[in-house]
Amino acid sequence: MKSKLITEWPNKAANRAMLRAIGYKNNDFNKFQVGIASTWSNITPCNNHINVLAKAVEYGVNSNLCKGIIFNTITVSDGISNGNLGMKYSLLSRDIISNSIEVVGKAQNIDGIISIGGCDKNIPGCIIGMCNLDIPSIFIYGGTILPGKNRTDIVSVFESLGKFYNKNISEKQLLNIEKYSIIGSGSCSGMYTANSMAIASECLGISLPNSSIQNAQSVNKIINCINSGNLIKILLNNNITIRKIINKESIVNSIKVISLLGGSTNCFIHLLAIAKCLKINLSLKDLQFETNNLPTISDLKPSGNFFISDLINTGGIQKFLKFLIDINLINGDLLTITGNTLKENLKFIKINYQSKILKNINNPIKKTNQIKILFGNLSINGCISKISGKEGEIFFGKTLVFNSEEESINYIYKKKIKNNTIIIIRYEGPKGGPGMREMLTPSSALIGVGVKNSVALITDGRFSGGSHGFVVGHVSPEAYVGGVISLINKNDLVVIDTINNFINLLLSKKELKKRLNSIKIVNKIVFGILNLYKKYSICSSKGALLDYE
Ligand code: FES
């Protein structure tokens, strides 16, 4: 037991004295010590309830003769930091969360860890932190929020703002949407980043079966927490660490399921980051190969009509996963935290998964995938597009260039944008932003002002899982390091082809070279920890992690 370093009698008497002061009894010192990393915070509905879940986990851990110790991490809320400078801290928070879990876990010499996450960055943060500890680990998703009045949610509010500025709704209507869209606790309710990463965690094998599709405020979520707490003892007895569970194939399983369900582009960055931290050889090209020919089968928001809570009401995703294993689309022979394989976990599940939300794979919502990985002279390291298909699959247009998100929003709300315009928002990458902000505000503004199907948006920043329209993000190399995106001028021609997966700036090599020679990099002044991210973050095509090595 690692924890003997703080619990062994008599040489650890001083450490034990400290532990007695926080409630330890004599027999607690002989038990496995299990850290419970809670991302509780009342700054956001996503995590507002997680203290209750942490207590349920502690109950489950202690009932199976282990000793649970709850500790907190920080969290930020993407829904609140979106559209302002706070978003620069969002992706960085993933790494601070993973670092904090690693630091507490190592300093406290815990034997096992259960982490609970409920927002876009704290879910991958928890997973990466557990990977760095490499001890028996379980991830618990905090669960989804229910839709608000008239089936609205956070994205409805962002999009209503564009409608308000375009005089399509009144101030009173906007206020009503603001008041009644988000009620209660839980993660944003569509197939956005949190729900997508939760499903990824189940496919990775590090969460209990069906736990990724649960309402935040539900009895099932509490039971899931107790059961997870109970289960850690088996992982500890058998020394099944997280690195024995997550591997290249489980990551590929996850990305395939997310792509089929029309999930968030952010999952690509997070799963690449998890692979990097585990030293798994996985590239954006590999992910393109694995997902390129998949259809889109779900009618979930942001592009579709349904919320995750609707999916819960129609039976979740277990039948669907079983079907994917049966047709060999995902690998069912991989180990999970139950000690069984993915396939064994699903052996009693019937495979008829189809519903109004999940369509027949042979008669999908869209024959091609909403998410496409593109390469070309505009992004030699690759970028990620997400299109529902309603906007067309090839976009050709003239550029309108902005060096920050704020510049673009001012323009979108105040000026009329011509059809076939390609908006470029650059210097928003990991180093250039710094922080690789999400462009939910500009993408929602384009929808709100009614030009969603006639305008495309390209950025070296990211998109929220809630973004839709013809959007291309993660352009790499980013502008700050001299990527071709930094060389674009107003009215240049760009073609985005999501059928053949390329993105090109239509300029001669001679002109590109000329512009490269006179390039003036925009260097944004930043303070404090953003300097750390600016200095040590790696390329978005590799997960945009802080890399200290
Ligand atoms: Fe936390 Fe959406 S802002 S899940």
XYZ file of C-alpha atoms and ligand atoms in Angstrom:
553
model
C 0.000 0.000 0.000
C 1.403 3.397 -1.030
C -0.426 5.005 1.856
C 1.717 3.158 4.437
C 4.027 6.142 3.939
C 1.554 8.154 6.017
C -0.343 5.525 8.030
C 2.134 2.928 9.314
C 2.522 2.456 13.046
C 4.716 3.532 14.858
C 7.051 5.427 12.544
C 4.255 7.504 11.007
C 2.744 8.568 14.334
C 3.079 12.270 13.487
C 1.227 11.826 10.170
C -1.426 9.718 11.917
C -1.905 12.420 14.535
C -2.798 14.859 11.746
C -5.232 12.342 10.256
C -6.871 11.658 13.644
C -7.673 15.365 13.834
C -9.778 15.049 10.659
C -11.751 12.098 12.007
C -9.626 8.971 11.444
C -10.301 6.003 13.754
C -7.779 3.273 14.640
C -8.833 0.861 11.919
C -8.806 3.547 9.163
C -5.008 3.416 9.119
C -5.027 -0.174 7.837
C -7.321 0.548 4.899
C -6.647 1.568 1.321
C -6.709 5.376 1.181
C -8.903 6.564 -1.687
C -8.768 10.179 -2.862
C -12.103 11.600 -4.021
C -11.355 14.541 -6.329
C -14.398 16.766 -6.368
C -14.773 19.598 -8.846
C -17.544 21.090 -6.696
C -18.033 24.800 -6.997
C -21.049 27.041 -6.799
C -19.735 29.293 -9.557
C -21.646 27.238 -12.135
C -24.670 24.903 -12.398
C -22.463 22.259 -14.009
C -20.690 21.558 -10.718
C -23.051 23.023 -8.154
C -24.198 19.586 -6.914
C -20.921 17.716 -6.989
C -20.310 18.069 -3.237
C -23.397 15.878 -2.727
C -22.054 13.337 -5.218
C -18.642 13.367 -3.496
C -20.347 12.477 -0.190
C -22.148 9.580 -1.888
C -18.832 8.353 -3.283
C -17.251 8.614 0.166
C -20.125 6.549 1.570
C -19.555 3.889 -1.110
C -15.777 3.834 -0.552
C -16.078 3.579 3.241
C -18.752 0.876 3.071
C -16.298 -1.424 1.322
C -13.567 -1.131 3.944
C -11.522 1.598 2.266
C -11.039 5.132 3.582
C -12.265 7.988 1.410
C -10.650 11.441 1.546
C -12.404 14.239 -0.323
C -10.394 17.060 -1.840
C -11.329 19.814 -4.280
C -9.911 21.087 -7.519
C -10.565 24.423 -9.169
C -13.010 24.718 -12.028
C -14.085 27.327 -14.537
C -17.360 27.457 -16.407
C -17.189 27.714 -20.174
C -20.788 28.899 -20.265
C -19.805 31.915 -18.162
C -16.333 32.623 -19.550
C -17.457 32.351 -23.179
C -17.317 35.601 -25.126
C -14.939 37.369 -22.738
C -11.308 37.319 -21.642
C -12.132 34.685 -19.017
C -12.236 32.087 -21.791
C -8.458 32.431 -22.150
C -8.240 30.526 -18.855
C -10.579 27.714 -19.849
C -8.326 25.225 -21.649
C -5.510 26.104 -19.281
C -7.815 25.159 -16.382
C -7.862 21.571 -17.712
C -4.132 21.346 -17.057
C -4.339 23.084 -13.675
C -7.062 20.613 -12.634
C -5.015 17.615 -13.782
C -1.922 19.046 -12.071
C -3.828 19.653 -8.827
C -5.157 16.074 -8.752
C -1.660 14.755 -9.374
C -0.183 17.025 -6.687
C -2.701 16.104 -3.956
C -2.630 12.421 -4.921
C 1.157 12.220 -4.752
C 1.526 14.395 -1.646
C -1.100 12.431 0.266
C 0.231 9.042 -0.984
C -3.248 7.790 -1.849
C -3.736 4.230 -3.090
C -6.682 4.865 -5.412
C -8.621 7.783 -6.840
C -12.175 8.553 -7.887
C -12.721 11.874 -9.591
C -16.009 13.583 -10.342
C -16.271 16.114 -13.153
C -19.176 18.023 -14.607
C -17.929 20.656 -17.041
C -16.035 20.788 -20.304
C -12.509 21.129 -18.967
C -12.727 19.445 -15.608
C -13.693 16.100 -17.188
C -10.510 15.785 -19.286
C -8.631 17.468 -16.397
C -9.752 14.684 -14.026
C -8.853 11.962 -16.536
C -5.391 13.380 -17.287
C -4.734 13.855 -13.550
C -5.641 10.210 -12.891
C -3.421 9.093 -15.803
C -0.494 10.993 -14.291
C -1.072 9.309 -10.911
C -1.451 5.882 -12.564
C -3.170 4.210 -9.639
C -6.545 2.398 -9.568
C -8.954 5.081 -10.796
C -12.606 5.674 -11.609
C -14.180 8.678 -13.298
C -17.728 9.747 -12.428
C -19.671 12.171 -14.585
C -21.725 14.757 -12.694
C -24.655 14.269 -15.069
C -26.651 16.401 -17.465
C -28.971 19.297 -16.649
C -32.613 19.181 -17.747
C -33.782 21.510 -20.533
C -35.333 24.820 -19.522
C -38.747 26.256 -20.358
C -39.877 25.660 -23.957
C -36.953 23.284 -24.440
C -34.270 25.941 -24.165
C -30.715 25.794 -22.857
C -27.486 27.815 -22.673
C -27.067 27.773 -26.462
C -30.616 29.170 -26.837
C -29.521 32.172 -24.777
C -26.366 32.774 -26.827
C -28.347 32.520 -30.066
C -31.194 34.703 -28.776
C -28.728 37.498 -28.188
C -27.963 37.566 -31.936
C -31.716 37.573 -32.644
C -32.169 40.475 -30.232
C -29.398 42.547 -31.852
C -30.938 41.731 -35.235
C -34.310 42.998 -33.857
C -35.957 39.600 -34.330
C -36.971 39.328 -30.669
C -37.775 41.965 -28.051
C -35.833 42.774 -24.891
C -38.612 41.148 -22.851
C -38.358 37.941 -24.865
C -34.590 37.888 -24.390
C -35.010 38.394 -20.639
C -37.487 35.509 -20.456
C -35.096 33.192 -22.253
C -32.315 34.279 -19.896
C -34.499 33.636 -16.835
C -35.900 30.216 -17.688
C -33.356 28.405 -19.904
C -31.101 27.032 -17.211
C -32.820 25.681 -14.155
C -31.197 23.367 -11.616
C -27.785 21.723 -11.653
C -25.907 19.693 -14.221
C -23.833 19.981 -17.363
C -25.072 21.749 -20.501
C -27.793 19.639 -21.935
C -26.921 18.834 -25.556
C -24.247 16.719 -27.165
C -21.808 19.471 -26.226
C -18.342 18.975 -24.764
C -19.238 17.781 -21.243
C -21.726 15.151 -22.391
C -19.403 14.134 -25.243
C -16.440 13.697 -22.882
C -18.640 11.805 -20.409
C -19.555 9.325 -23.157
C -15.854 9.149 -24.057
C -15.020 8.204 -20.454
C -17.506 5.327 -20.560
C -16.070 4.142 -23.891
C -12.551 4.425 -22.466
C -13.682 1.928 -19.816
C -13.016 4.192 -16.809
C -16.662 4.850 -15.816
C -19.432 2.451 -14.895
C -21.699 1.238 -17.725
C -24.480 3.709 -18.590
C -23.223 6.309 -16.093
C -22.419 8.841 -18.821
C -26.101 9.176 -19.694
C -27.689 10.215 -16.412
C -29.442 13.290 -15.117
C -27.354 15.277 -12.624
C -30.103 15.500 -10.029
C -31.337 11.934 -9.999
C -31.383 8.884 -7.783
C -29.506 6.990 -10.492
C -26.613 9.438 -10.264
C -26.366 8.958 -6.498
C -26.467 5.168 -6.935
C -23.745 5.452 -9.589
C -21.572 7.332 -7.065
C -22.103 4.756 -4.312
C -21.443 1.860 -6.691
C -18.269 3.510 -8.000
C -17.095 4.015 -4.408
C -17.711 0.348 -3.711
C -15.976 -0.808 -6.856
C -12.619 0.866 -6.236
C -11.721 -1.892 -3.727
C -11.727 -4.493 -6.519
C -9.417 -2.352 -8.650
C -7.134 -1.859 -5.644
C -7.067 -5.564 -4.754
C -6.121 -6.427 -8.334
C -3.907 -3.376 -8.911
C -5.809 -2.426 -12.065
C -4.465 1.055 -12.742
C -5.866 3.492 -15.280
C -2.958 2.891 -17.651
C -3.992 -0.760 -17.850
C -7.403 0.365 -19.109
C -6.882 3.332 -21.431
C -5.007 2.488 -24.613
C -4.981 3.505 -28.256
C -7.921 1.268 -29.106
C -10.113 2.564 -26.295
C -9.375 6.128 -27.411
C -10.306 5.174 -30.972
C -13.530 3.568 -29.683
C -14.367 6.837 -27.923
C -13.731 9.086 -30.881
C -15.811 6.871 -33.156
C -18.807 6.943 -30.817
C -18.538 10.713 -30.328
C -18.346 11.246 -34.090
C -21.371 9.022 -34.766
C -23.358 10.954 -32.166
C -22.387 14.383 -33.572
C -20.355 15.295 -30.473
C -17.967 18.111 -29.714
C -14.807 18.898 -31.678
C -13.142 19.604 -28.324
C -13.034 15.856 -27.666
C -10.379 15.535 -30.344
C -8.093 17.919 -28.506
C -8.754 16.271 -25.128
C -8.320 12.699 -26.353
C -5.086 13.668 -28.125
C -3.941 15.236 -24.839
C -4.790 12.027 -22.929
C -2.859 10.013 -25.549
C 0.117 12.360 -25.260
C 0.202 12.080 -21.496
C 0.088 8.274 -21.749
C 2.766 8.350 -24.490
C 0.343 6.642 -26.886
C 1.295 7.240 -30.492
C -1.871 8.824 -31.896
C -2.139 11.666 -34.411
C -4.870 13.805 -35.906
C -4.280 11.876 -39.160
C -5.058 8.623 -37.284
C -8.297 10.123 -35.986
C -9.176 11.311 -39.499
C -8.675 7.749 -40.752
C -10.890 6.294 -37.991
C -13.778 8.741 -38.332
C -13.802 9.896 -41.940
C -16.296 7.370 -43.286
C -18.678 7.334 -40.338
C -22.222 8.655 -40.772
C -24.041 10.942 -38.339
C -26.791 8.969 -36.678
C -28.040 11.130 -33.834
C -30.571 13.933 -33.767
C -29.008 15.504 -30.686
C -28.353 19.206 -30.150
C -26.561 21.401 -31.150
C -27.410 20.462 -34.765
C -30.352 18.207 -33.914
C -33.561 18.526 -31.926
C -33.034 16.501 -28.770
C -31.338 16.893 -25.405
C -29.345 14.244 -23.526
C -32.230 13.985 -21.059
C -34.404 12.844 -24.020
C -31.797 10.191 -24.756
C -31.999 9.073 -21.123
C -35.784 8.765 -21.503
C -35.368 6.607 -24.602
C -32.920 4.193 -22.951
C -29.416 5.724 -23.131
C -26.615 4.418 -25.313
C -25.922 0.901 -24.058
C -27.944 -0.775 -26.810
C -26.158 1.388 -29.334
C -22.708 0.462 -27.976
C -23.649 -3.210 -28.053
C -24.739 -2.829 -31.686
C -21.428 -1.140 -32.589
C -19.508 -4.010 -30.992
C -21.631 -6.609 -32.784
C -20.926 -5.049 -36.182
C -17.218 -4.692 -35.254
C -17.256 -0.921 -35.519
C -15.771 -0.607 -32.036
C -13.602 -3.082 -30.145
C -15.550 -4.806 -27.352
C -12.618 -6.844 -26.036
C -11.026 -4.040 -24.014
C -10.769 -4.110 -20.214
C -12.951 -1.759 -18.177
C -13.091 -0.819 -14.471
C -15.644 -3.553 -13.793
C -12.883 -6.103 -14.447
C -14.883 -7.208 -17.494
C -14.552 -6.153 -21.101
C -16.827 -3.606 -22.741
C -18.592 -6.480 -24.472
C -19.051 -8.471 -21.252
C -20.521 -5.403 -19.540
C -23.212 -5.331 -22.221
C -23.981 -9.024 -22.504
C -27.543 -8.725 -21.169
C -28.411 -5.739 -23.335
C -30.622 -6.186 -26.382
C -29.270 -4.570 -29.526
C -32.291 -2.869 -31.060
C -31.103 0.638 -30.285
C -33.085 2.698 -32.772
C -35.271 5.538 -31.581
C -36.408 8.966 -32.683
C -32.986 10.194 -31.540
C -30.591 7.454 -32.656
C -31.204 6.476 -36.277
C -30.430 3.314 -38.192
C -26.786 3.332 -39.203
C -27.814 2.331 -42.758
C -30.370 5.109 -42.931
C -28.584 7.852 -40.959
C -29.380 11.510 -40.496
C -26.402 12.254 -42.674
C -24.321 9.771 -44.679
C -21.124 11.620 -43.846
C -19.831 12.750 -40.494
C -20.496 16.196 -39.070
C -16.923 16.354 -37.865
C -14.231 16.385 -40.516
C -10.490 16.701 -40.091
C -9.011 18.838 -42.836
C -5.478 19.376 -44.076
C -4.182 21.814 -46.701
C -1.911 24.796 -47.194
C -4.002 26.763 -44.690
C -3.451 24.107 -42.019
C -0.634 21.678 -42.685
C -0.882 20.159 -39.185
C -4.640 19.787 -39.499
C -7.800 21.475 -38.291
C -11.324 20.338 -37.411
C -14.570 21.328 -39.049
C -18.087 20.690 -37.884
C -20.990 21.066 -40.265
C -24.466 19.660 -40.104
C -24.620 19.512 -43.910
C -27.562 21.895 -44.138
C -24.977 24.570 -45.035
C -23.486 22.508 -47.885
C -20.268 20.537 -47.789
C -17.962 22.736 -49.829
C -17.542 26.402 -49.039
C -15.762 28.851 -51.305
C -15.610 32.520 -50.475
C -13.793 35.757 -49.795
C -12.230 36.405 -46.429
C -12.930 38.956 -43.760
C -10.073 38.949 -41.253
C -10.040 39.670 -37.503
C -7.155 39.408 -35.052
C -9.352 38.646 -32.038
C -12.781 37.349 -31.091
C -13.860 40.804 -29.854
C -13.088 42.458 -33.206
C -15.216 39.856 -34.992
C -18.205 40.191 -32.636
C -18.288 43.977 -32.974
C -18.381 43.593 -36.724
C -21.004 40.818 -36.830
C -23.448 42.741 -34.635
C -22.948 46.082 -36.373
C -22.342 45.421 -40.066
C -24.121 43.437 -42.731
C -22.107 40.424 -43.815
C -22.294 39.420 -47.483
C -23.139 35.886 -48.524
C -20.170 33.568 -49.164
C -17.959 35.410 -46.712
C -15.369 33.423 -44.777
C -14.694 35.045 -41.427
C -11.147 34.452 -40.177
C -10.590 34.864 -36.427
C -6.884 34.403 -35.701
C -4.369 34.963 -32.913
C -6.730 32.933 -30.735
C -4.595 29.748 -30.718
C -2.922 28.191 -27.644
C 0.037 30.608 -27.747
C -1.448 33.512 -29.692
C -4.588 34.007 -27.581
C -3.115 32.774 -25.435
C -5.488 30.107 -24.213
C -7.252 28.939 -27.401
C -10.632 30.474 -26.671
C -13.927 29.026 -27.875
C -15.759 31.046 -30.514
C -19.291 30.296 -29.330
C -20.221 33.981 -29.213
C -19.316 34.751 -32.858
C -20.739 31.436 -34.136
C -23.976 32.046 -32.204
C -24.044 35.667 -33.389
C -23.911 34.505 -37.024
C -26.893 32.251 -36.346
C -28.692 35.031 -34.517
C -28.248 37.532 -37.353
C -29.466 34.912 -39.804
C -26.398 34.193 -41.966
C -25.564 30.734 -40.644
C -25.882 28.982 -43.996
C -24.129 31.580 -46.112
C -21.092 32.468 -43.993
C -18.228 30.227 -42.815
C -15.941 30.797 -39.849
C -12.294 29.702 -39.609
C -10.164 30.115 -36.485
C -7.009 28.921 -34.789
C -9.096 29.003 -31.608
C -11.687 26.373 -30.694
C -15.433 26.022 -30.856
C -17.804 25.188 -28.091
C -19.587 21.862 -28.335
C -22.656 24.090 -28.688
C -21.398 25.799 -31.868
C -22.977 24.982 -35.181
C -22.923 26.406 -38.686
C -20.038 26.036 -41.153
C -17.197 26.281 -38.630
C -13.539 25.260 -38.812
C -11.352 25.462 -35.721
C -7.998 24.350 -34.294
C -6.185 25.640 -37.409
C -2.593 24.613 -36.947
C 0.060 25.963 -37.125
C -1.614 28.907 -35.415
C -1.113 32.529 -36.460
C 1.220 33.347 -33.558
C 3.847 30.846 -34.742
C 3.603 32.105 -38.330
C 1.027 29.647 -39.686
C -0.495 30.464 -43.085
C -3.615 31.780 -41.302
C -1.459 34.772 -40.272
C -0.818 35.610 -43.946
C -4.457 35.995 -45.013
C -5.637 39.417 -46.154
C -9.170 40.736 -46.610
C -10.833 39.426 -49.801
C -8.430 36.494 -50.278
C -10.084 33.365 -51.625
C -10.372 30.264 -49.470
C -11.907 26.896 -50.226
C -13.091 24.478 -47.537
C -13.877 21.027 -48.921
C -15.326 18.640 -46.337
C -15.869 15.924 -48.937
C -12.202 15.623 -49.867
C -11.023 16.989 -46.498
C -8.921 19.938 -47.528
C -8.702 23.625 -46.701
C -6.687 25.899 -48.957
C -5.853 29.549 -49.275
C -5.871 30.198 -53.015
C -2.619 32.066 -53.410
C 0.433 31.296 -55.505
C 3.524 29.963 -53.730
C 5.322 33.124 -54.811
C 2.734 35.389 -53.156
C 2.700 33.252 -50.004
C 6.488 33.507 -49.784
C 6.338 37.253 -50.289
C 3.814 37.637 -47.469
C 5.833 35.327 -45.237
C 8.861 37.593 -45.655
C 6.942 40.647 -44.495
C 4.886 38.972 -41.764
C 4.130 41.009 -38.624
C 3.111 38.721 -35.764
C 0.509 40.143 -33.362
C 1.864 39.713 -29.850
C -0.851 40.165 -27.243
C 0.215 41.430 -23.832
C -0.660 38.937 -21.122
C -0.139 38.593 -17.419
C 0.477 35.889 -14.850
C -0.268 32.291 -15.640
C -1.236 33.016 -19.247
C 2.474 33.604 -19.835
C 3.075 30.028 -18.718
C 0.540 28.729 -21.246
C 1.947 30.961 -23.968
C 5.418 29.576 -23.322
C 4.770 25.875 -22.700
C 1.574 24.904 -24.528
C 2.005 22.560 -27.458
C 0.225 22.597 -30.814
C -3.539 22.007 -30.856
C -3.007 19.049 -33.212
C -1.233 17.361 -30.285
C -3.708 18.262 -27.562
C -2.593 21.809 -26.586
C -1.216 20.501 -23.281
C 1.248 22.309 -21.104
C 4.429 20.396 -21.842
C 7.141 20.957 -19.251
C 9.441 18.197 -20.528
Fe -20.248 23.556 -17.850
Fe -21.459 23.695 -20.242
S -20.588 25.326 -19.090
S -21.031 21.949 -19.036
